[in-house]
Tab-separated table of C-alpha atoms (C1' of nucleotides) in Angstrom:
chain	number	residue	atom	x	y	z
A	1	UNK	CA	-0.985	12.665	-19.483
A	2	UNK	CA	-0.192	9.603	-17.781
A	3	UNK	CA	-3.234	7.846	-16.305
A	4	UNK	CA	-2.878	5.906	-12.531
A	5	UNK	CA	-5.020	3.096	-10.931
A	6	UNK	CA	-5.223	3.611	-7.088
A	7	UNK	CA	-6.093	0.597	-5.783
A	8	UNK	CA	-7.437	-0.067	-1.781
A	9	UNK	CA	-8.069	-4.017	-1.035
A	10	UNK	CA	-10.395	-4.753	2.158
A	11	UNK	CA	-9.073	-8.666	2.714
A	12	UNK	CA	-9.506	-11.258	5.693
A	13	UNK	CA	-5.982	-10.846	6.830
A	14	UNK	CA	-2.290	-9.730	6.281
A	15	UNK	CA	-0.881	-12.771	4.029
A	16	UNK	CA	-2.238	-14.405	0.570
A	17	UNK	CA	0.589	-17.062	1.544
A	18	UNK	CA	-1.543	-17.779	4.648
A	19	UNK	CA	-4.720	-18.480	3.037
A	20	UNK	CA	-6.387	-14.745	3.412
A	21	UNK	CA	-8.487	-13.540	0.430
A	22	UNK	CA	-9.618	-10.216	-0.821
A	23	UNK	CA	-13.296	-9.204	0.199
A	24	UNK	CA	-13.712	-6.086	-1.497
A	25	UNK	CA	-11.545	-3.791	-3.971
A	26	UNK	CA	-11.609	-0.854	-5.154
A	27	UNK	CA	-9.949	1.543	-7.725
A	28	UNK	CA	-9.680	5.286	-8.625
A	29	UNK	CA	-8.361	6.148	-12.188
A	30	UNK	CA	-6.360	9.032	-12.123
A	31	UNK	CA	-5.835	11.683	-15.120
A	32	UNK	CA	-3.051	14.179	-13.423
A	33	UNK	CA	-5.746	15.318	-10.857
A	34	UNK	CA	-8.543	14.068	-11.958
A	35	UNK	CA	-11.016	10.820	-11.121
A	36	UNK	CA	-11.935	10.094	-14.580
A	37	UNK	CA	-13.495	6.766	-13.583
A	38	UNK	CA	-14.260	4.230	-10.140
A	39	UNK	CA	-14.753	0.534	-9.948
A	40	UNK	CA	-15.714	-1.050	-6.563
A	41	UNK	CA	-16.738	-4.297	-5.739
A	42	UNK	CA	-17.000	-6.680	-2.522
A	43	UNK	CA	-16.254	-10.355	-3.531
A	44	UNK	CA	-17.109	-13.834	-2.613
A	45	UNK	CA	-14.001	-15.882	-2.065
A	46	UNK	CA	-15.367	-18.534	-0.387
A	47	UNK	CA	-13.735	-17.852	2.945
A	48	UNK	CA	-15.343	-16.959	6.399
A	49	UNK	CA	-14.365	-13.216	7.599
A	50	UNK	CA	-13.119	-13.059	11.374
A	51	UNK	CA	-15.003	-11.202	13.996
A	52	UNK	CA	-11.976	-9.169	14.044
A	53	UNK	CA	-11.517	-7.976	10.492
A	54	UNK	CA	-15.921	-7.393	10.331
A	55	UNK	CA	-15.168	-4.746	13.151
A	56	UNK	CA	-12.034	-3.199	11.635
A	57	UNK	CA	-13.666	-3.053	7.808
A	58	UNK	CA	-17.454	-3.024	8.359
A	59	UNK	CA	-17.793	-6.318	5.496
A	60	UNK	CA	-19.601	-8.901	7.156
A	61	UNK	CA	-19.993	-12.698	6.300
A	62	UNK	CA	-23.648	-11.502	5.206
A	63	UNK	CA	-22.377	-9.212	2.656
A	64	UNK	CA	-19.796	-11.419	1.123
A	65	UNK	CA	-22.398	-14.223	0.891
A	66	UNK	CA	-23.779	-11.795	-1.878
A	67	UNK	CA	-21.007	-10.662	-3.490
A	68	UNK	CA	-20.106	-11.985	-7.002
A	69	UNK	CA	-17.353	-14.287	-7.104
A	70	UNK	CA	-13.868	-13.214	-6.686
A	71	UNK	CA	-12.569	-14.651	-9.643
A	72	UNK	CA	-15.383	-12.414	-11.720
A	73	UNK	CA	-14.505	-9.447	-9.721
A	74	UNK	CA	-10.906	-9.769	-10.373
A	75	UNK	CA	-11.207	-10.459	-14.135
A	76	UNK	CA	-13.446	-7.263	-14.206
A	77	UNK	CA	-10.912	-5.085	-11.884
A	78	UNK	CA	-7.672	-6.182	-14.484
A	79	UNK	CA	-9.688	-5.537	-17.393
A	80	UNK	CA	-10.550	-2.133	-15.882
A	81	UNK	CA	-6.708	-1.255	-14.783
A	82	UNK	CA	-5.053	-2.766	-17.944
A	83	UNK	CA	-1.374	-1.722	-18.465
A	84	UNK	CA	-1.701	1.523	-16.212
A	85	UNK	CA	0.435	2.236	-13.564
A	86	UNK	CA	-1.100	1.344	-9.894
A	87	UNK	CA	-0.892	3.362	-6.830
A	88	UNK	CA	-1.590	2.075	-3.393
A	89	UNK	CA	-1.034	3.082	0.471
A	90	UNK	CA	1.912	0.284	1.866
A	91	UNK	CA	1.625	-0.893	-2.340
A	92	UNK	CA	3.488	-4.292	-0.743
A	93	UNK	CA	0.163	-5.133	1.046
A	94	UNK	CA	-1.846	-4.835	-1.686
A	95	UNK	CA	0.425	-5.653	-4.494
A	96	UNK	CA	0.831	-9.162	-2.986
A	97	UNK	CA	-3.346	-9.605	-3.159
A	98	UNK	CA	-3.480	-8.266	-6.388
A	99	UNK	CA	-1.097	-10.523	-7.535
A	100	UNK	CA	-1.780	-14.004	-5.375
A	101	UNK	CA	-6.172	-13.023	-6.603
A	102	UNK	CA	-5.096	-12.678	-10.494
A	103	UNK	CA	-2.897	-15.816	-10.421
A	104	UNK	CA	-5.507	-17.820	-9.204
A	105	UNK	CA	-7.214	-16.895	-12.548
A	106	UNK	CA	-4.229	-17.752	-14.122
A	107	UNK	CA	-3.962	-13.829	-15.585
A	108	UNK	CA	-0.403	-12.044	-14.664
A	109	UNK	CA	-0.160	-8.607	-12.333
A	110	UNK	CA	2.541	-7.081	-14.551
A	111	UNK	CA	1.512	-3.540	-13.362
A	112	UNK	CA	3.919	-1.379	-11.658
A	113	UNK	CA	3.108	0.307	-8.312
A	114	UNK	CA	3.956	2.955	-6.852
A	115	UNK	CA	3.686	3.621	-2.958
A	116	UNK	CA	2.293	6.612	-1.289
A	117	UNK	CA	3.415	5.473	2.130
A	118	UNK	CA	6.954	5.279	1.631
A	119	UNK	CA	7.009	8.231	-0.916
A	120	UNK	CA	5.425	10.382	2.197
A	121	UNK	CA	7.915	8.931	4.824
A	122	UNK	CA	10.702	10.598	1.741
A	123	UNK	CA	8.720	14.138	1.311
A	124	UNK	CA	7.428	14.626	4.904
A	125	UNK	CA	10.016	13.246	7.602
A	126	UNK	CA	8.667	15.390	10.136
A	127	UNK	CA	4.784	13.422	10.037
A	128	UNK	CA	4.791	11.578	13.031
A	129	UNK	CA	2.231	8.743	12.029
A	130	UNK	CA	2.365	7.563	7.921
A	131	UNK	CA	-1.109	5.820	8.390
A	132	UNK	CA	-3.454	6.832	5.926
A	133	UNK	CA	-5.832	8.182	8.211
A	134	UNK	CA	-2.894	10.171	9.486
A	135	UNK	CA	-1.480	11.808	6.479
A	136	UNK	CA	-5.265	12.819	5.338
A	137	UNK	CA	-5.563	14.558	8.604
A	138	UNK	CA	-2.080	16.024	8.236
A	139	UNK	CA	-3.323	17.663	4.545
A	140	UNK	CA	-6.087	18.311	5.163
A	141	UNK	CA	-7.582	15.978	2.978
A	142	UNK	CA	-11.191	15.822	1.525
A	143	UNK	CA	-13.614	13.161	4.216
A	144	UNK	CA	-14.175	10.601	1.901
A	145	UNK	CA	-16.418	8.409	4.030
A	146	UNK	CA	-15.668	5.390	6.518
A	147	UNK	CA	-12.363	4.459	6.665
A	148	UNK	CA	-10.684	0.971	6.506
A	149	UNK	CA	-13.719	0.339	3.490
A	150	UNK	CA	-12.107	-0.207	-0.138
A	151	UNK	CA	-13.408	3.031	-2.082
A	152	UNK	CA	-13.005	5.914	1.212
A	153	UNK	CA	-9.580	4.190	1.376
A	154	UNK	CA	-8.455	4.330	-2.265
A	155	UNK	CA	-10.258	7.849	-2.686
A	156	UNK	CA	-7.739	9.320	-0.023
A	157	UNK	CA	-4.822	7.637	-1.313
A	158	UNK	CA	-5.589	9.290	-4.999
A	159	UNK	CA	-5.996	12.694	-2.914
A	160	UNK	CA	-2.680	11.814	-1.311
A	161	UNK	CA	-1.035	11.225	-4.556
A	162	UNK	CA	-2.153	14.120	-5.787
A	163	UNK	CA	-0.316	15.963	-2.974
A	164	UNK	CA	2.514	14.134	-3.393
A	165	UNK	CA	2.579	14.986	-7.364
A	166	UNK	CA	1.914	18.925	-6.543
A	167	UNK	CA	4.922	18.860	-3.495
A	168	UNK	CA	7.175	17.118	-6.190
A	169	UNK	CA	6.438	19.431	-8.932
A	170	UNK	CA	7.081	22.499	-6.521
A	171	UNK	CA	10.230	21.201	-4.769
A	172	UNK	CA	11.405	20.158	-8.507
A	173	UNK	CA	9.989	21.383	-11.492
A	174	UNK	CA	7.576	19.461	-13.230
A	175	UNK	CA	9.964	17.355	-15.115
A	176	UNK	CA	12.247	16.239	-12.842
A	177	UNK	CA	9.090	15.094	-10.509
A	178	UNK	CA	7.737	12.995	-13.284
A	179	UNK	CA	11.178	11.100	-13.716
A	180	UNK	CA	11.510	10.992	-9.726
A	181	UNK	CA	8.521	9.629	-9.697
A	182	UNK	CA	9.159	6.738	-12.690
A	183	UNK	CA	12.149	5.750	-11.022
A	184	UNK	CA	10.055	5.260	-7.994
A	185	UNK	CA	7.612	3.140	-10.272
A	186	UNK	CA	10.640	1.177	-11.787
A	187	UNK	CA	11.716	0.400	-7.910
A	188	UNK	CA	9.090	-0.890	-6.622
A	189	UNK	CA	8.289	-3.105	-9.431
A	190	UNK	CA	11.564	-4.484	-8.639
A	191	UNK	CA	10.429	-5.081	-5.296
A	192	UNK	CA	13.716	-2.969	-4.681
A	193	UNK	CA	14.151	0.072	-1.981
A	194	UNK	CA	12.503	2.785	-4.018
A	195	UNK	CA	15.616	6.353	-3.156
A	196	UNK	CA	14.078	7.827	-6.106
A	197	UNK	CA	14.100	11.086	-4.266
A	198	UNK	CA	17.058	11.002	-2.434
A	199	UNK	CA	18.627	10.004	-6.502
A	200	UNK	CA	16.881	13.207	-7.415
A	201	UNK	CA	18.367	14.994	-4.824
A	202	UNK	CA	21.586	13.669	-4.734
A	203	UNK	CA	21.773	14.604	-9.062
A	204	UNK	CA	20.518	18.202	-8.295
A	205	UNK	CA	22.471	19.258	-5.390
B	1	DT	C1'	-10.686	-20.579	18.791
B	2	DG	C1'	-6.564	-18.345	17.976
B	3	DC	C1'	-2.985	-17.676	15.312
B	4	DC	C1'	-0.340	-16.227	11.062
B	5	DA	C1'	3.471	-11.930	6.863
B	6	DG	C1'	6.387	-8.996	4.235
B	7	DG	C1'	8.912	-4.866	3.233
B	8	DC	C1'	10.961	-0.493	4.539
B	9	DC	C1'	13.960	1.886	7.493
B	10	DC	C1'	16.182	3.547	11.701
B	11	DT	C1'	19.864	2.593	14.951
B	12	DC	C1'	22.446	1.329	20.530
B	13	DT	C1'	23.715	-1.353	12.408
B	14	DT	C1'	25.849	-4.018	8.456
B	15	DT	C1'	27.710	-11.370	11.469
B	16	DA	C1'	20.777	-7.583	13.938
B	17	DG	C1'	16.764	-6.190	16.016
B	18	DG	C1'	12.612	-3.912	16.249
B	19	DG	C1'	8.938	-0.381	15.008
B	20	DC	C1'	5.744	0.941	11.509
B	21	DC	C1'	2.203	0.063	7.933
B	22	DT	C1'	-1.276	-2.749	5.422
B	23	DT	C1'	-6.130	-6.329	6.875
DNA sequence: TGCCAGGCCCTCTTTAGGGCCTT
């Protein structure tokens, strides 16, 4: 059974390329449905956090100043993804810290992602808000603490995946959701439009 | 102190613009 890494960064801003920096990461190994294992870490990168983002994510400049270093956090967050797939809410967002806070290691993100946001905007075109917080409410999904903090975020994207693997596996058979769902892997990793589904649809109907 | 981006996707589209989503 394929095993997935849902990552959730908390960072000081929208853009790497602008000088914002991760301040906390977490991740949620996934065995079909199952956590089988968590890492979580806040991180020092050096950088001061706005009064902005300490309101929106709770991480103040008090708790970074005891963080471990970013670069250790990193090396320790790779090491625990390795080759596995990743999984992430908007996966552009934090595909583009994962990779900008591993190449300042010098270590290559040659993970795949996959994207629970625009997989849900594909399986449920009738939600009327594809925030996270949103689609939880919308499923029903389990409270897993304060929102907009690394591990309650990444927790309710694995939950979300998980819905998204059980809708996909109802609408289409177990084996056709697993290749609907590599294809979606394969796309984003090309940083291309991922129509798995609508590819799945169009070869069934 | 205040500001910043990038990608998807819809539509009043494709020679473009704007909303949504992530912090």
């Amino acid at each position: 059974m394929t095993t997935v890494a849902v990552i959730d960064f908390e960072t000081t801003g929208l853009s790497p390329a602008m000088g914002d920096r991760a301040t906390e990461i977490a991740i949620v190994l996934l065995e079909g449905d199952r956590v089988v294992d968590r890492y979580q870490s806040l991180m020092n990168a050096g950088v001061r956090i706005s009064a902005f983002i300490e309101a929106y994510t709770g991480i103040s400049n008090e708790m970074i100043a005891t963080a471990p270093p970013a670069a250790q956090v990193m090396d320790e967050a790779n090491r625990f993804v390795g080759g596995r797939p990743m999984v992430a809410h908007n996966a552009s967002f934090d595909r583009r810290f994962w990779t900008a806070e591993l190449q300042r290691l010098g270590q290559a993100a040659e993970q795949p992602f996959a994207c629970t946001l625009l997989l849900s905007r594909r399986l449920w075109p009738e939600v009327r808000s594809y925030r996270l917080g949103s689609l939880a409410a919308y499923h029903g999904l389990p409270d897993a603490g304060r929102a907009h903090r690394a591990m309650a975020d990444a927790e309710t994207a694995a939950a979300l995946w998980c819905r998204i693997r059980t809708d996909l596996h109802s609408r289409y058979g177990v084996a056709q959701a697993r290749h609907a769902l590599l294809m979606h892997l394969q796309a984003c990793s090309r940083k291309a439009l991922p129509r798995a589904i609508e590819r799945h649809r169009a070869a069934v109907h």
